[in-house]
Coordinates of N, CA and C in Angstrom, one line a residue:
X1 N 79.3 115.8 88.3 CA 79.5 114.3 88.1 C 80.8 114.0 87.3
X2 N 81.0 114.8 86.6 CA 82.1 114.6 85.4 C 83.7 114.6 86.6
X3 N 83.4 115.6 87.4 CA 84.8 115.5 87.8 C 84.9 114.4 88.8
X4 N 84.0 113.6 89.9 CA 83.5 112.6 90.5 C 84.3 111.2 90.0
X5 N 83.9 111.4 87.9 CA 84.6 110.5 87.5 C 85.6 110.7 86.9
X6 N 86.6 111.6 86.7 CA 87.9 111.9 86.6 C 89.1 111.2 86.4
X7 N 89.8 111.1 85.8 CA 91.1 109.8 86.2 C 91.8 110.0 87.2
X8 N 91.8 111.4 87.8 CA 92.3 111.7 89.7 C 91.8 111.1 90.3
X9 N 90.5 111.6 90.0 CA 89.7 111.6 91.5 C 89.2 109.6 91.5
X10 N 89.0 109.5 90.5 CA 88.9 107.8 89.9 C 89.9 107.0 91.3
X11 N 91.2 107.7 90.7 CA 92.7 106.8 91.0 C 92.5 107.0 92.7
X12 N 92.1 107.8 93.0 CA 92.1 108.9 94.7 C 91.0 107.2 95.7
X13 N 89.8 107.2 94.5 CA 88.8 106.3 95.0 C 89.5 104.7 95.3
X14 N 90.2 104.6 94.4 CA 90.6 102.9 94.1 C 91.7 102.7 95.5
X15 N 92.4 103.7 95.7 CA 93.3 103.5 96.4 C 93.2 103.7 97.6
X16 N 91.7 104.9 98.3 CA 91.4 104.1 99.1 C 90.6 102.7 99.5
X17 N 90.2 102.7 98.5 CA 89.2 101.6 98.4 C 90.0 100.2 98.3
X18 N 91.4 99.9 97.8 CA 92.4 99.2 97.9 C 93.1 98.7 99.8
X19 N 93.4 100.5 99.8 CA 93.8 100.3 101.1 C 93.2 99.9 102.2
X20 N 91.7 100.3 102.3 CA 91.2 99.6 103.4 C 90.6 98.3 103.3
X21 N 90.8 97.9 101.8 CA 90.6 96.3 102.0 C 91.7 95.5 102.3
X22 N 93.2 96.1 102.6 CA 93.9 95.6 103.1 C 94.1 95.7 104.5
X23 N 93.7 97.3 104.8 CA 93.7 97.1 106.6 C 92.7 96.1 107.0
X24 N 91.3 96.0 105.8 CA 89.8 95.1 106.6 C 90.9 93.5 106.8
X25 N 91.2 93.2 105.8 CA 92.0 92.1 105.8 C 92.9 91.6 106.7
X26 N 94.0 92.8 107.5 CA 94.9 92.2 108.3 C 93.8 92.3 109.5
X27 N 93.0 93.4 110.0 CA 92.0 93.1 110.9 C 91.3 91.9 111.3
X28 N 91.1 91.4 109.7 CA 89.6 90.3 109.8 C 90.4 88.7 110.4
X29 N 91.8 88.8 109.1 CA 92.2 87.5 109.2 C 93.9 87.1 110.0
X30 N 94.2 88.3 110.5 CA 95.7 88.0 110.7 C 96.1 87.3 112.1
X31 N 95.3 87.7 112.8 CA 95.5 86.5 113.9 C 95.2 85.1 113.7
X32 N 94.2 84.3 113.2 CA 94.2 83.1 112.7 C 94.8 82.7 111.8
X33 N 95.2 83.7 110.8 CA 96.5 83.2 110.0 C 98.1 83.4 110.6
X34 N 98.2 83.8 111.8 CA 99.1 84.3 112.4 C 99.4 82.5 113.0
X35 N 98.4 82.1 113.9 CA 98.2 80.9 114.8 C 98.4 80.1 113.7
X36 N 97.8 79.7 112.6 CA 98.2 78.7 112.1 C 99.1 78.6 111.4
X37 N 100.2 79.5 111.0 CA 101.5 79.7 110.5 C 102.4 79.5 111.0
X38 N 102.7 79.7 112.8 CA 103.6 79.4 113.5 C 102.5 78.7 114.7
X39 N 103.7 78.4 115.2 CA 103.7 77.0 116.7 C 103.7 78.2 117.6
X40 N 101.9 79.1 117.6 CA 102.0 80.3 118.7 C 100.3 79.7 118.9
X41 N 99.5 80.2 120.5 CA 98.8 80.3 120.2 C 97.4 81.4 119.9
X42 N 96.6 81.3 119.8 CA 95.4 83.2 119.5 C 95.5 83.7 119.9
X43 N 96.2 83.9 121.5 CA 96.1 84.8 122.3 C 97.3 85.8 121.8
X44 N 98.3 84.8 121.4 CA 99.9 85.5 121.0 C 99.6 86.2 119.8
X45 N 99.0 85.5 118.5 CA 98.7 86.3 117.4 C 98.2 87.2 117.6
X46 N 96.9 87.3 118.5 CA 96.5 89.0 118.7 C 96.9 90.1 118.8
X47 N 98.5 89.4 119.4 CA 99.1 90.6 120.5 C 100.0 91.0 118.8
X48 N 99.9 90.2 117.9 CA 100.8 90.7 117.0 C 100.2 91.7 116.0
X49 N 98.4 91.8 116.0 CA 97.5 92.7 115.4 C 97.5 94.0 115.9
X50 N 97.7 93.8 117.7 CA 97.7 94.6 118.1 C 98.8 95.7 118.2
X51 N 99.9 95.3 117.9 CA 101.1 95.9 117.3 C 101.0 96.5 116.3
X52 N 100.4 96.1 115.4 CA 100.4 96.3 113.9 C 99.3 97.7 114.4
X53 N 98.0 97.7 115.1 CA 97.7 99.0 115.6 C 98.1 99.8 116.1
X54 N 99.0 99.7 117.3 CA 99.8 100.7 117.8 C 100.6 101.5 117.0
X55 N 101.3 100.4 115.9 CA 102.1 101.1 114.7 C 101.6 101.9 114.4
X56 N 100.5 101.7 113.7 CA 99.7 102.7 112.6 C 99.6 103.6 113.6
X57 N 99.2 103.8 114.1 CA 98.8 105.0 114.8 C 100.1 105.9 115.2
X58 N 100.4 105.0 115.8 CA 102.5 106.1 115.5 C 102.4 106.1 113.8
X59 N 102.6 105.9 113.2 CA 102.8 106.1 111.9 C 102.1 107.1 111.3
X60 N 101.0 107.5 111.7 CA 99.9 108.2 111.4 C 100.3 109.9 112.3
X61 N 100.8 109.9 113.3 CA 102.0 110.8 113.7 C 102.5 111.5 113.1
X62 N 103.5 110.1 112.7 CA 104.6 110.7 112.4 C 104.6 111.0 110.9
X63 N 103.8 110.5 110.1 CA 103.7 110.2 108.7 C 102.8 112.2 108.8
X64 N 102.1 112.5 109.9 CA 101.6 114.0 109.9 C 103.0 114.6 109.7
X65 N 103.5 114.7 110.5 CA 105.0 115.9 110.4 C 105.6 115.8 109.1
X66 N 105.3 114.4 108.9 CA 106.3 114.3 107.3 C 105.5 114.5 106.0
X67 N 104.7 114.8 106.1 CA 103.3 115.2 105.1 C 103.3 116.7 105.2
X68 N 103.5 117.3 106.5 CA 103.9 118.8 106.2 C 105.5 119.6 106.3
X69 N 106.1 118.9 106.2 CA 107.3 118.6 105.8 C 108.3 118.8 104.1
X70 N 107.2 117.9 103.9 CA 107.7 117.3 102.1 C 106.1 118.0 101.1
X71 N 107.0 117.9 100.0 CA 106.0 118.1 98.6 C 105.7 116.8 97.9
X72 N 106.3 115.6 98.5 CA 106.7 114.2 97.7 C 105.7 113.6 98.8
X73 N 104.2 113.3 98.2 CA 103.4 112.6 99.4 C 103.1 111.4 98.8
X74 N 103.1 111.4 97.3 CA 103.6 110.3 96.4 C 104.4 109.4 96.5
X75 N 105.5 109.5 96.9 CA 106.5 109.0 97.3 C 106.5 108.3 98.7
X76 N 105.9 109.2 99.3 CA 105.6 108.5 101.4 C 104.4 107.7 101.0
X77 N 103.1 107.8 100.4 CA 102.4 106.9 99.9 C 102.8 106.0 99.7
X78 N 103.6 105.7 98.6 CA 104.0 104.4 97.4 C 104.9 103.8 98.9
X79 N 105.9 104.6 99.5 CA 106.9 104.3 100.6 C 106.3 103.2 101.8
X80 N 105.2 104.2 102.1 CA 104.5 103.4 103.6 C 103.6 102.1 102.9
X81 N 103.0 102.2 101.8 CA 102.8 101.1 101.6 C 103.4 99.8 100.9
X82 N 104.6 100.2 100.1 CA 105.5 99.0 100.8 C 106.8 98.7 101.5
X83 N 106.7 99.6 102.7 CA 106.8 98.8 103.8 C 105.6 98.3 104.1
X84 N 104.3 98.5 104.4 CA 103.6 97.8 104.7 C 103.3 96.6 104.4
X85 N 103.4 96.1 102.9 CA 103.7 95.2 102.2 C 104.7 94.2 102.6
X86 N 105.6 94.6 102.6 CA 107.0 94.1 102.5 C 106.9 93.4 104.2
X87 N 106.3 94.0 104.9 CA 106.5 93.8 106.7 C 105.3 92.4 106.6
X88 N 104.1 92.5 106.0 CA 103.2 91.8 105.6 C 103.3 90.3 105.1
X89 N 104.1 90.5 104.0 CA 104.7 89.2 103.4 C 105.8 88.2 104.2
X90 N 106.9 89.1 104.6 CA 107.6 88.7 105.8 C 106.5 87.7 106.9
X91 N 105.8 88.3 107.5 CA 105.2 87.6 108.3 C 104.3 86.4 107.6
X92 N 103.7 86.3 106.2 CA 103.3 85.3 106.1 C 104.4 84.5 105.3
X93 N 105.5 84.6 105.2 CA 106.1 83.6 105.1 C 106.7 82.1 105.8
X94 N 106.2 82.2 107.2 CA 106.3 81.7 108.5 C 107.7 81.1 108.7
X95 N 108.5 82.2 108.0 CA 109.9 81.7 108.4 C 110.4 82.7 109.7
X96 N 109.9 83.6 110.1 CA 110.2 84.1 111.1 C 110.4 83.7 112.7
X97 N 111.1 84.1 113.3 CA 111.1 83.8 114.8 C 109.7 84.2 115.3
X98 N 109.2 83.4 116.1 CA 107.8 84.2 117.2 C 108.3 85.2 117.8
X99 N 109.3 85.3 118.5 CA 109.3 86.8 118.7 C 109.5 87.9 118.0
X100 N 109.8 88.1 117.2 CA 109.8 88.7 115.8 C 108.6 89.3 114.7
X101 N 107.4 88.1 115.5 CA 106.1 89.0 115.0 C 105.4 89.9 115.6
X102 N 105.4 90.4 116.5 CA 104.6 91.9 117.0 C 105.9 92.8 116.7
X103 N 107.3 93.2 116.5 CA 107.7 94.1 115.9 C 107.8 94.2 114.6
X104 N 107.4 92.9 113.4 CA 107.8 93.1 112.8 C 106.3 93.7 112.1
X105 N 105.4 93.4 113.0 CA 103.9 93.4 112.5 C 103.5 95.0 113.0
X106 N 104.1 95.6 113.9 CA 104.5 97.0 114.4 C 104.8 98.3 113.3
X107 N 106.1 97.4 112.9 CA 106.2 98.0 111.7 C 106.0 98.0 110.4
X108 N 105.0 97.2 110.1 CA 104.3 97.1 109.0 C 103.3 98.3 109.3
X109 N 102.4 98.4 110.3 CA 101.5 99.1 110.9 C 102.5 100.6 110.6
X110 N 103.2 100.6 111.1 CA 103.9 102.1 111.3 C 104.3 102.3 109.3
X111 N 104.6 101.5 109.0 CA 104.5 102.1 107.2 C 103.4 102.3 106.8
X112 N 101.8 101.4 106.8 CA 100.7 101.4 106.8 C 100.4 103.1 107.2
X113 N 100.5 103.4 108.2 CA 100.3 104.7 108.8 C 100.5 106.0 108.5
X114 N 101.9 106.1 108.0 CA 102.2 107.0 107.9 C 102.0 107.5 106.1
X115 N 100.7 106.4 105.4 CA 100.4 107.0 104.2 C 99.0 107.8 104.7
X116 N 98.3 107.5 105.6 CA 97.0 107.9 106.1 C 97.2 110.0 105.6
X117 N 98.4 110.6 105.8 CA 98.1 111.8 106.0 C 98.5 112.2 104.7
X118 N 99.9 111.5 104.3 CA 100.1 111.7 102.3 C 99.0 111.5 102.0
X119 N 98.0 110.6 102.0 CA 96.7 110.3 100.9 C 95.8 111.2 100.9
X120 N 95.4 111.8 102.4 CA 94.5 112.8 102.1 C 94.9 114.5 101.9
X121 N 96.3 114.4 102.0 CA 96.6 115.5 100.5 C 96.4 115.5 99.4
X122 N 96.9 114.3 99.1 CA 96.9 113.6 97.7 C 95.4 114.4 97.4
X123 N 94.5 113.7 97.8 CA 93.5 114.1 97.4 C 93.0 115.7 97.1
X124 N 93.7 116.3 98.3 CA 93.3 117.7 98.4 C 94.1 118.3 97.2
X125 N 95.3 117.9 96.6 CA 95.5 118.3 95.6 C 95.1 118.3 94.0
X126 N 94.2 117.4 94.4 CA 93.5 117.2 92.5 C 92.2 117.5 92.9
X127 N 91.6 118.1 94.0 CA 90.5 118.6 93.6 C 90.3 120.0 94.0
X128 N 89.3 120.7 93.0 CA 89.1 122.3 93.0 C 88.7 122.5 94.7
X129 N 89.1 123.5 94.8 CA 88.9 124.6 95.8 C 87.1 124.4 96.1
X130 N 86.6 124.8 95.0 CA 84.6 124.8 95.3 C 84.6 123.3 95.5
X131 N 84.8 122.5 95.0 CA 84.6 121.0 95.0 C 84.7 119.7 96.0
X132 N 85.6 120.1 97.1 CA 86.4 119.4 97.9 C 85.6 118.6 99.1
X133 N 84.3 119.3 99.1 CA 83.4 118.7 100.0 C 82.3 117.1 99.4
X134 N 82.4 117.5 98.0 CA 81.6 117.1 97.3 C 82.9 115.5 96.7
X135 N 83.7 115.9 96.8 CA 84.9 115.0 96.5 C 85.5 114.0 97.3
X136 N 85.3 114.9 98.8 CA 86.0 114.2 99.6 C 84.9 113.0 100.4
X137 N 83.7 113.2 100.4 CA 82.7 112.2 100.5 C 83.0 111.7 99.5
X138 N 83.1 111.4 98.2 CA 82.9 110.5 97.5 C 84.5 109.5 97.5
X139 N 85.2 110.2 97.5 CA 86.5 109.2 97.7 C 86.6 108.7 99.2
X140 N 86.2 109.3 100.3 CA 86.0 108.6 101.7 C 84.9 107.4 101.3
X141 N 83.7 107.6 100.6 CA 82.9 106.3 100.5 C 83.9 105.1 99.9
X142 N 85.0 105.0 99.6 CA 85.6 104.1 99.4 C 86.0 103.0 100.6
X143 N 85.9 103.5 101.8 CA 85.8 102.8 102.9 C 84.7 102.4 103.0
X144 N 83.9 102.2 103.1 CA 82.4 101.8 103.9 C 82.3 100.6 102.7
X145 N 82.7 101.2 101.5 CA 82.6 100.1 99.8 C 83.6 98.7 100.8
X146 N 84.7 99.3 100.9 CA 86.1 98.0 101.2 C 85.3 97.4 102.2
X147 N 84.7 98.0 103.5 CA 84.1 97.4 104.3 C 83.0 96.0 103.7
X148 N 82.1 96.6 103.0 CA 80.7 96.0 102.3 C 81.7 94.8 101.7
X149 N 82.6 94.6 101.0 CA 83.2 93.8 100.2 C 84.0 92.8 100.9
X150 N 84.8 93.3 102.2 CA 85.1 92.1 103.7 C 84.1 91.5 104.1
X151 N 83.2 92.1 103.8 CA 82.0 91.1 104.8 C 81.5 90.4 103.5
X152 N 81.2 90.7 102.4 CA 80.8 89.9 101.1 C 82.0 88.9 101.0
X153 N 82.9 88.9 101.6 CA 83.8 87.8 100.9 C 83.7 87.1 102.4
X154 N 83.8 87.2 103.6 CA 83.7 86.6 104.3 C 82.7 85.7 104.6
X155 N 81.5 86.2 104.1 CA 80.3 85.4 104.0 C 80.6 84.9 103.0
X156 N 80.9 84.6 102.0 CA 81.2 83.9 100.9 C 82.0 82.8 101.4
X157 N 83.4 83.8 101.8 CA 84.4 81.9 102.8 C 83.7 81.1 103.5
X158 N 82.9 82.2 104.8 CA 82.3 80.9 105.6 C 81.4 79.9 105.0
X159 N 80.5 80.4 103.6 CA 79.7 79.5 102.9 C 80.0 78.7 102.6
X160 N 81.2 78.7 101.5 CA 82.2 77.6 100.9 C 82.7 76.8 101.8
X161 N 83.2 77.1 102.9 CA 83.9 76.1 103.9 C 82.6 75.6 104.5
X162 N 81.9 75.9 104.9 CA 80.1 75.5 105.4 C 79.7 74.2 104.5
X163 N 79.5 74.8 103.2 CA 79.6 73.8 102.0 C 80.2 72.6 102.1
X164 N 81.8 72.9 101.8 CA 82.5 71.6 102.0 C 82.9 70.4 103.3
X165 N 82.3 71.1 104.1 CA 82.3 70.8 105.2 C 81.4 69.7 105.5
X166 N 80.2 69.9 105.0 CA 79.1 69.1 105.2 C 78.3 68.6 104.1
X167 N 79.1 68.4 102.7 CA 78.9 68.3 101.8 C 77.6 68.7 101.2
X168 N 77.0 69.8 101.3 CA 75.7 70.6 101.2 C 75.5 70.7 99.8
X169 N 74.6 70.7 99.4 CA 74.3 71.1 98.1 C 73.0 71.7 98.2
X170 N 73.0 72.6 96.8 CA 71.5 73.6 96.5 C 70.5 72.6 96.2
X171 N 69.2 72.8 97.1 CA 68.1 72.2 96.2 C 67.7 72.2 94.6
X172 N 67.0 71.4 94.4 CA 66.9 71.3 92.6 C 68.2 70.5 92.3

């Protein structure tokens, strides 16, 4: 248990637990925030999520070769996530051209991506040899956690907008 809670293995959890509430996020909300940002309509914003997948997955590629490549996974981590960031913000700034969002949303995906294979070094390097099974479930449960927490806040939005909507109040 002691090493479970570790300041590694701690830092290992948060950051996937970080990351995939950012992938749950551009999944959950980026097309309706897409459509209502720019003068496009759902069908077009999809196609810009769906970029942002294709990326990752090239990213996730190519981010393999460069993960056995390099000793700096640190660096391709911090790297692919901000680009991912950076490609991210760009798009909600709705200053961009409409055509300009499925590459630019591509390549957010493709920096997103290419931390998938640094991180799970990352990991393999702060934990023991005997341990790694016991480790690597527990910092993967950080997904299923980010998941539980998309859907806890989503049901939370749709409540509050539900709420305000129909000016609802709690009995009592």
């Amino acid at each position: 248990m002691r090493l479970l809670l570790s300041t590694p293995v701690m830092l290992c959890f948060a950051f996937f637990l970080l990351l995939s509430m950012a992938l749950s996020g551009w999944q959950t909300f980026s097309t309706t925030a897409l459509a209502q940002l720019y003068p496009i309509e759902l069908v077009f914003a999809s196609s810009a999520l769906t970029a942002f997948m294709l990326g990752s997955a090239a990213g996730v590629a190519f981010g393999g070769v460069l993960a056995s490549r390099s000793d700096r996974h640190r660096t391709i981590a911090v790297g692919g996530m901000l680009g991912g960031a950076v490609g991210t913000v760009a798009l909600g700034t709705a200053a961009l051209s409409v055509s300009l969002l499925a590459p630019i949303a591509a390549l957010a995906g493709f920096a997103v991506g290419i931390v998938a294979p640094a991180r799970d070094i990352l990991v393999r390097e702060v934990t023991p040899t005997h341990s790694r099974g016991k480790v690597y479930g527990f910092v993967y449960s950080a997904l299923t956690s980010a998941d539980w927490w998309r859907r806890s806040c989503s049901a939370g939005c749709s409540t509050v907008v539900h709420r305000s909507s129909f000016s609802w109040s709690p009995p009592g």
